[in-house]
Amino acid sequence: MAEYGWGLNTELRRKALQELNEHPDYIDHAIEVVRDQIETRPDIKFLRTDDAFVLRFLRARKFDTFEAFKLLGRYFEYRQNHQTIFKDFNTSEQGVKEALFDGIPAVLQNTDHFGRKILVLYSANWDNSRYGLAAIYRAILLTLEKLIDDEECQINGFVIVVDWSQFTFRQSTWLNPKILRQIIEGLQDCFPARFAAIHFVNQPWYIEAVFKMLKPFLKEKNKDKIHFHGINLGTLHREIHKEVLPAELGGTKPPYNIQYWAKELIGDENFSFSDKHIYWPNQTQIKTRSKSFPCSFYQSSKPTEDAETEDEFEEEEKARGTYLDEEFFLID
């Protein structure tokens, strides 16, 4: 008998059945159906296929076994082909650690009224002289990997709030378009989570310009999940009740302790997605690529062999003209 699902209360079981088509008597069979498809993709190293791991992909795709397998394949394929992002993929990496302690991201202790975990990104805390956008992305992914271990998060999902208060124009020029595109690809196509909404608050005009550039890479259903509130926190509170939000977001809770989630994640010594726990094959070992990620995409975003660190990768991207500058924002 599998050990998953034992801690779920009656309400969560009912929600999983109604929203995710999760029939208790069908779970084991569905997992086997997904696992049986692995042999159809010998080009992908499926580095973890235990029941509990496969189940999160089934829940993310409402127990459509074919779509769940596609997501499982893309999850590992994405990581195999973005080795620069996933190098030193653990919280001991200095850039990841600093991003977490700056609240990029933070995780609130309370869930919303639907039971969803609330991630907040305090964008103004980002200091590019200490860590780059790729480190923030790794911090977000590690946070999601930790949270998705919880079956309640698999069923209820997440909401994200990005607070752009005091985020300067100069900081916006650090937003590397290629890494932003990789973030979109990775989260909307390759990660087994239910993202209910992303809320932007206090966003300046130049952030809306960045979003305009990235919008074509979003799926239609995901475009509808992104909400711009500006300085009107009242519209945010209609989506996430102020009773669960910290004071800086207009909530009734005390101001967020910026170190809370960082200490929680970094302090868990048993949690790691570093190379010694997951093996990432070399590019020469990957025989073919699937159509879900065209070769041209990898060629345009892959660092050269000389780029051994994130800083060197970002310097290459800057040299190619992929960083935003003032001229980018001169939009008609």
GROMACS .gro file of C-alpha atoms in nm:
model
  332
    1MET     CA    1   0.000   0.000   0.000
    2ALA     CA    2   0.141   0.340  -0.097
    3GLU     CA    3   0.212   0.583   0.186
    4TYR     CA    4   0.082   0.896   0.017
    5GLY     CA    5  -0.252   1.051   0.106
    6TRP     CA    6  -0.265   0.927   0.463
    7GLY     CA    7  -0.243   1.275   0.612
    8LEU     CA    8  -0.519   1.428   0.399
    9ASN     CA    9  -0.837   1.531   0.576
   10THR     CA   10  -1.184   1.468   0.439
   11GLU     CA   11  -1.210   1.816   0.288
   12LEU     CA   12  -0.885   1.781   0.095
   13ARG     CA   13  -0.982   1.436  -0.031
   14ARG     CA   14  -1.311   1.578  -0.153
   15LYS     CA   15  -1.135   1.868  -0.322
   16ALA     CA   16  -0.887   1.634  -0.492
   17LEU     CA   17  -1.176   1.427  -0.623
   18GLN     CA   18  -1.384   1.722  -0.745
   19GLU     CA   19  -1.108   1.941  -0.890
   20LEU     CA   20  -0.836   1.692  -0.985
   21ASN     CA   21  -1.034   1.377  -1.071
   22GLU     CA   22  -0.837   1.196  -0.801
   23HIS     CA   23  -1.021   0.870  -0.734
   24PRO     CA   24  -0.850   0.682  -0.447
   25ASP     CA   25  -0.899   0.343  -0.614
   26TYR     CA   26  -0.741   0.469  -0.938
   27ILE     CA   27  -0.424   0.634  -0.802
   28ASP     CA   28  -0.196   0.329  -0.810
   29HIS     CA   29  -0.308   0.237  -1.162
   30ALA     CA   30  -0.258   0.594  -1.289
   31ILE     CA   31   0.094   0.603  -1.147
   32GLU     CA   32   0.181   0.280  -1.327
   33VAL     CA   33   0.037   0.411  -1.653
   34VAL     CA   34   0.262   0.717  -1.630
   35ARG     CA   35   0.565   0.509  -1.540
   36ASP     CA   36   0.504   0.266  -1.826
   37GLN     CA   37   0.547   0.553  -2.074
   38ILE     CA   38   0.903   0.628  -1.962
   39GLU     CA   39   1.051   0.378  -2.208
   40THR     CA   40   0.913   0.591  -2.494
   41ARG     CA   41   1.162   0.868  -2.408
   42PRO     CA   42   1.510   0.709  -2.385
   43ASP     CA   43   1.662   1.052  -2.448
   44ILE     CA   44   1.555   1.172  -2.104
   45LYS     CA   45   1.714   1.069  -1.776
   46PHE     CA   46   1.420   1.010  -1.542
   47LEU     CA   47   1.610   1.043  -1.218
   48ARG     CA   48   1.317   0.991  -0.983
   49THR     CA   49   1.004   0.786  -1.053
   50ASP     CA   50   0.876   0.674  -0.712
   51ASP     CA   51   0.501   0.678  -0.647
   52ALA     CA   52   0.491   0.996  -0.441
   53PHE     CA   53   0.696   1.186  -0.700
   54VAL     CA   54   0.485   1.075  -0.997
   55LEU     CA   55   0.166   1.157  -0.807
   56ARG     CA   56   0.246   1.529  -0.798
   57PHE     CA   57   0.256   1.533  -1.180
   58LEU     CA   58  -0.079   1.354  -1.200
   59ARG     CA   59  -0.233   1.610  -0.967
   60ALA     CA   60  -0.086   1.895  -1.170
   61ARG     CA   61  -0.258   1.758  -1.481
   62LYS     CA   62  -0.584   1.646  -1.318
   63PHE     CA   63  -0.501   1.278  -1.357
   64ASP     CA   64  -0.470   1.289  -1.733
   65THR     CA   65  -0.198   1.022  -1.750
   66PHE     CA   66  -0.069   1.129  -2.093
   67GLU     CA   67  -0.040   1.496  -1.996
   68ALA     CA   68   0.113   1.400  -1.662
   69PHE     CA   69   0.382   1.199  -1.838
   70LYS     CA   70   0.455   1.486  -2.077
   71LEU     CA   71   0.500   1.714  -1.778
   72LEU     CA   72   0.725   1.460  -1.604
   73GLY     CA   73   0.939   1.435  -1.918
   74ARG     CA   74   0.964   1.812  -1.961
   75TYR     CA   75   1.058   1.848  -1.593
   76PHE     CA   76   1.374   1.639  -1.639
   77GLU     CA   77   1.442   1.748  -1.996
   78TYR     CA   78   1.443   2.113  -1.892
   79ARG     CA   79   1.694   2.045  -1.618
   80GLN     CA   80   1.917   1.836  -1.842
   81ASN     CA   81   1.936   2.116  -2.095
   82HIS     CA   82   1.983   2.408  -1.857
   83GLN     CA   83   2.283   2.293  -1.661
   84THR     CA   84   2.404   2.647  -1.590
   85ILE     CA   85   2.084   2.727  -1.401
   86PHE     CA   86   2.092   2.403  -1.203
   87LYS     CA   87   2.461   2.400  -1.119
   88ASP     CA   88   2.506   2.407  -0.738
   89PHE     CA   89   2.130   2.376  -0.704
   90ASN     CA   90   2.098   2.397  -0.328
   91THR     CA   91   2.058   2.657  -0.057
   92SER     CA   92   2.425   2.656   0.034
   93GLU     CA   93   2.504   2.837  -0.293
   94GLN     CA   94   2.586   3.194  -0.192
   95GLY     CA   95   2.365   3.374  -0.442
   96VAL     CA   96   2.063   3.157  -0.362
   97LYS     CA   97   2.116   3.209   0.009
   98GLU     CA   98   2.136   3.588  -0.026
   99ALA     CA   99   1.824   3.600  -0.243
  100LEU     CA  100   1.632   3.403   0.018
  101PHE     CA  101   1.746   3.628   0.300
  102ASP     CA  102   1.633   3.929   0.092
  103GLY     CA  103   1.283   3.781   0.065
  104ILE     CA  104   1.311   3.687  -0.302
  105PRO     CA  105   1.107   3.478  -0.254
  106ALA     CA  106   0.937   3.481   0.084
  107VAL     CA  107   0.663   3.242   0.193
  108LEU     CA  108   0.385   3.362   0.423
  109GLN     CA  109   0.295   3.148   0.721
  110ASN     CA  110  -0.076   3.173   0.643
  111THR     CA  111  -0.249   3.038   0.334
  112ASP     CA  112  -0.523   3.220   0.146
  113HIS     CA  113  -0.892   3.136   0.193
  114PHE     CA  114  -0.858   2.853  -0.060
  115GLY     CA  115  -0.570   2.694   0.129
  116ARG     CA  116  -0.309   2.806  -0.124
  117LYS     CA  117   0.045   2.886  -0.018
  118ILE     CA  118   0.134   3.252  -0.072
  119LEU     CA  119   0.476   3.341  -0.214
  120VAL     CA  120   0.584   3.706  -0.200
  121LEU     CA  121   0.877   3.857  -0.389
  122TYR     CA  122   1.009   4.179  -0.233
  123SER     CA  123   1.173   4.300  -0.553
  124ALA     CA  124   1.333   4.620  -0.426
  125ASN     CA  125   1.564   4.416  -0.202
  126TRP     CA  126   1.752   4.281  -0.505
  127ASP     CA  127   2.113   4.397  -0.522
  128ASN     CA  128   2.264   4.279  -0.851
  129SER     CA  129   2.616   4.337  -0.721
  130ARG     CA  130   2.567   4.039  -0.487
  131TYR     CA  131   2.365   3.796  -0.703
  132GLY     CA  132   2.198   3.785  -1.040
  133LEU     CA  133   1.858   3.695  -1.175
  134ALA     CA  134   1.958   3.330  -1.221
  135ALA     CA  135   2.020   3.301  -0.846
  136ILE     CA  136   1.672   3.439  -0.778
  137TYR     CA  137   1.527   3.183  -1.017
  138ARG     CA  138   1.708   2.903  -0.835
  139ALA     CA  139   1.580   3.034  -0.502
  140ILE     CA  140   1.225   3.030  -0.639
  141LEU     CA  141   1.263   2.677  -0.777
  142LEU     CA  142   1.413   2.544  -0.454
  143THR     CA  143   1.128   2.703  -0.262
  144LEU     CA  144   0.872   2.539  -0.489
  145GLU     CA  145   1.051   2.203  -0.471
  146LYS     CA  146   1.034   2.217  -0.093
  147LEU     CA  147   0.670   2.324  -0.077
  148ILE     CA  148   0.548   2.078  -0.340
  149ASP     CA  149   0.660   1.792  -0.115
  150ASP     CA  150   0.350   1.877   0.088
  151GLU     CA  151   0.041   1.706  -0.053
  152GLU     CA  152  -0.177   1.998   0.056
  153CYS     CA  153   0.026   2.225  -0.174
  154GLN     CA  154  -0.010   1.975  -0.458
  155ILE     CA  155  -0.387   1.988  -0.422
  156ASN     CA  156  -0.446   2.351  -0.322
  157GLY     CA  157  -0.173   2.515  -0.529
  158PHE     CA  158  -0.002   2.854  -0.499
  159VAL     CA  159  -0.054   3.226  -0.545
  160ILE     CA  160   0.233   3.468  -0.600
  161VAL     CA  161   0.250   3.835  -0.505
  162VAL     CA  162   0.530   4.047  -0.653
  163ASP     CA  163   0.576   4.372  -0.463
  164TRP     CA  164   0.751   4.628  -0.685
  165SER     CA  165   0.755   4.905  -0.423
  166GLN     CA  166   1.068   5.120  -0.461
  167PHE     CA  167   1.198   4.902  -0.744
  168THR     CA  168   1.405   5.147  -0.949
  169PHE     CA  169   1.448   5.192  -1.320
  170ARG     CA  170   1.814   5.102  -1.280
  171GLN     CA  171   1.717   4.773  -1.114
  172SER     CA  172   1.487   4.698  -1.406
  173THR     CA  173   1.786   4.700  -1.643
  174TRP     CA  174   1.917   4.391  -1.459
  175LEU     CA  175   1.621   4.187  -1.583
  176ASN     CA  176   1.783   3.955  -1.835
  177PRO     CA  177   1.521   3.877  -2.105
  178LYS     CA  178   1.664   3.533  -2.183
  179ILE     CA  179   1.655   3.424  -1.819
  180LEU     CA  180   1.305   3.570  -1.783
  181ARG     CA  181   1.200   3.359  -2.079
  182GLN     CA  182   1.360   3.051  -1.922
  183ILE     CA  183   1.168   3.123  -1.602
  184ILE     CA  184   0.841   3.136  -1.793
  185GLU     CA  185   0.920   2.815  -1.982
  186GLY     CA  186   1.029   2.637  -1.667
  187LEU     CA  187   0.734   2.730  -1.449
  188GLN     CA  188   0.446   2.709  -1.694
  189ASP     CA  189   0.559   2.401  -1.887
  190CYS     CA  190   0.794   2.201  -1.666
  191PHE     CA  191   0.696   2.224  -1.301
  192PRO     CA  192   0.420   2.016  -1.132
  193ALA     CA  193   0.237   2.292  -0.948
  194ARG     CA  194  -0.103   2.458  -0.967
  195PHE     CA  195  -0.044   2.833  -0.998
  196ALA     CA  196  -0.375   3.008  -0.936
  197ALA     CA  197  -0.262   3.367  -0.988
  198ILE     CA  198   0.028   3.612  -0.995
  199HIS     CA  199  -0.044   3.954  -0.848
  200PHE     CA  200   0.173   4.258  -0.926
  201VAL     CA  201   0.140   4.544  -0.677
  202ASN     CA  202   0.295   4.890  -0.685
  203GLN     CA  203   0.444   4.819  -1.026
  204PRO     CA  204   0.603   5.113  -1.215
  205TRP     CA  205   0.544   5.170  -1.584
  206TYR     CA  206   0.875   5.012  -1.687
  207ILE     CA  207   0.774   4.680  -1.529
  208GLU     CA  208   0.456   4.684  -1.736
  209ALA     CA  209   0.680   4.740  -2.038
  210VAL     CA  210   0.885   4.432  -1.950
  211PHE     CA  211   0.566   4.230  -1.917
  212LYS     CA  212   0.453   4.352  -2.259
  213MET     CA  213   0.773   4.206  -2.403
  214LEU     CA  214   0.725   3.870  -2.228
  215LYS     CA  215   0.351   3.831  -2.278
  216PRO     CA  216   0.382   3.642  -2.612
  217PHE     CA  217   0.563   3.360  -2.432
  218LEU     CA  218   0.273   3.302  -2.194
  219LYS     CA  219  -0.004   3.055  -2.267
  220GLU     CA  220  -0.346   3.213  -2.300
  221LYS     CA  221  -0.479   3.058  -1.980
  222ASN     CA  222  -0.177   3.193  -1.789
  223LYS     CA  223  -0.215   3.544  -1.925
  224ASP     CA  224  -0.551   3.558  -1.748
  225LYS     CA  225  -0.387   3.462  -1.418
  226ILE     CA  226  -0.166   3.772  -1.405
  227HIS     CA  227  -0.321   4.074  -1.234
  228PHE     CA  228  -0.182   4.428  -1.215
  229HIS     CA  229  -0.308   4.613  -0.907
  230GLY     CA  230  -0.077   4.914  -0.902
  231ILE     CA  231  -0.123   5.110  -0.581
  232ASN     CA  232  -0.481   4.988  -0.539
  233LEU     CA  233  -0.435   4.720  -0.274
  234GLY     CA  234  -0.811   4.697  -0.237
  235THR     CA  235  -0.831   4.492  -0.556
  236LEU     CA  236  -0.557   4.264  -0.421
  237HIS     CA  237  -0.757   4.210  -0.102
  238ARG     CA  238  -1.054   4.091  -0.303
  239GLU     CA  239  -0.834   3.808  -0.426
  240ILE     CA  240  -0.626   3.748  -0.111
  241HIS     CA  241  -0.797   3.855   0.209
  242LYS     CA  242  -0.612   4.114   0.414
  243GLU     CA  243  -0.645   3.893   0.724
  244VAL     CA  244  -0.362   3.671   0.593
  245LEU     CA  245  -0.139   3.945   0.448
  246PRO     CA  246   0.141   4.138   0.622
  247ALA     CA  247   0.108   4.508   0.693
  248GLU     CA  248   0.326   4.618   0.399
  249LEU     CA  249   0.070   4.461   0.164
  250GLY     CA  250  -0.218   4.635   0.342
  251GLY     CA  251  -0.294   4.332   0.556
  252THR     CA  252  -0.377   4.304   0.924
  253LYS     CA  253  -0.082   4.079   1.006
  254PRO     CA  254   0.244   4.226   1.142
  255PRO     CA  255   0.516   4.318   0.890
  256TYR     CA  256   0.675   4.011   0.738
  257ASN     CA  257   0.988   3.878   0.905
  258ILE     CA  258   1.215   3.882   0.600
  259GLN     CA  259   1.430   3.598   0.734
  260TYR     CA  260   1.148   3.357   0.820
  261TRP     CA  261   1.140   3.146   0.503
  262ALA     CA  262   1.516   3.170   0.443
  263LYS     CA  263   1.587   3.018   0.783
  264GLU     CA  264   1.318   2.757   0.728
  265LEU     CA  265   1.458   2.640   0.395
  266ILE     CA  266   1.829   2.681   0.457
  267GLY     CA  267   1.798   2.515   0.798
  268ASP     CA  268   1.663   2.191   0.647
  269GLU     CA  269   1.988   2.002   0.595
  270ASN     CA  270   1.806   1.698   0.452
  271PHE     CA  271   1.664   1.898   0.162
  272SER     CA  272   1.889   1.933  -0.141
  273PHE     CA  273   1.871   1.915  -0.518
  274SER     CA  274   2.246   1.942  -0.567
  275ASP     CA  275   2.448   1.740  -0.813
  276LYS     CA  276   2.532   1.472  -0.557
  277HIS     CA  277   2.162   1.397  -0.524
  278ILE     CA  278   2.057   1.435  -0.888
  279TYR     CA  279   2.287   1.350  -1.178
  280TRP     CA  280   2.273   1.586  -1.474
  281PRO     CA  281   2.406   1.419  -1.793
  282ASN     CA  282   2.640   1.600  -2.028
  283GLN     CA  283   2.500   1.738  -2.353
  284THR     CA  284   2.687   1.465  -2.546
  285GLN     CA  285   2.488   1.200  -2.359
  286ILE     CA  286   2.153   1.341  -2.471
  287LYS     CA  287   2.079   1.165  -2.799
  288THR     CA  288   1.777   1.361  -2.913
  289ARG     CA  289   1.557   1.648  -2.808
  290SER     CA  290   1.180   1.652  -2.805
  291LYS     CA  291   0.972   1.896  -3.005
  292SER     CA  292   0.851   2.054  -2.683
  293PHE     CA  293   1.183   2.244  -2.666
  294PRO     CA  294   1.322   2.326  -3.012
  295CYS     CA  295   1.700   2.314  -3.058
  296SER     CA  296   1.698   2.679  -3.157
  297PHE     CA  297   1.571   2.772  -2.813
  298TYR     CA  298   1.863   2.600  -2.642
  299GLN     CA  299   2.118   2.736  -2.887
  300SER     CA  300   2.007   3.091  -2.820
  301SER     CA  301   2.015   3.060  -2.443
  302LYS     CA  302   2.291   2.806  -2.372
  303PRO     CA  303   2.620   2.943  -2.236
  304THR     CA  304   2.943   2.865  -2.413
  305GLU     CA  305   3.189   2.615  -2.274
  306ASP     CA  306   3.397   2.903  -2.138
  307ALA     CA  307   3.109   3.031  -1.923
  308GLU     CA  308   3.159   2.825  -1.609
  309THR     CA  309   2.982   3.054  -1.365
  310GLU     CA  310   2.652   3.239  -1.355
  311ASP     CA  311   2.832   3.576  -1.367
  312GLU     CA  312   3.020   3.474  -1.682
  313PHE     CA  313   2.695   3.352  -1.838
  314GLU     CA  314   2.523   3.680  -1.766
  315GLU     CA  315   2.823   3.875  -1.900
  316GLU     CA  316   2.791   3.680  -2.226
  317GLU     CA  317   2.420   3.760  -2.241
  318LYS     CA  318   2.495   4.126  -2.180
  319ALA     CA  319   2.755   4.125  -2.457
  320ARG     CA  320   2.491   3.987  -2.694
  321GLY     CA  321   2.267   4.282  -2.612
  322THR     CA  322   2.006   4.086  -2.420
  323TYR     CA  323   2.001   4.313  -2.115
  324LEU     CA  324   1.740   4.585  -2.109
  325ASP     CA  325   1.857   4.941  -2.144
  326GLU     CA  326   1.689   5.279  -2.160
  327GLU     CA  327   1.622   5.254  -2.533
  328PHE     CA  328   1.414   4.941  -2.477
  329PHE     CA  329   1.157   5.143  -2.286
  330LEU     CA  330   1.102   5.396  -2.566
  331ILE     CA  331   0.785   5.216  -2.674
  332ASP     CA  332   0.533   5.388  -2.896
   0.00000   0.00000   0.00000
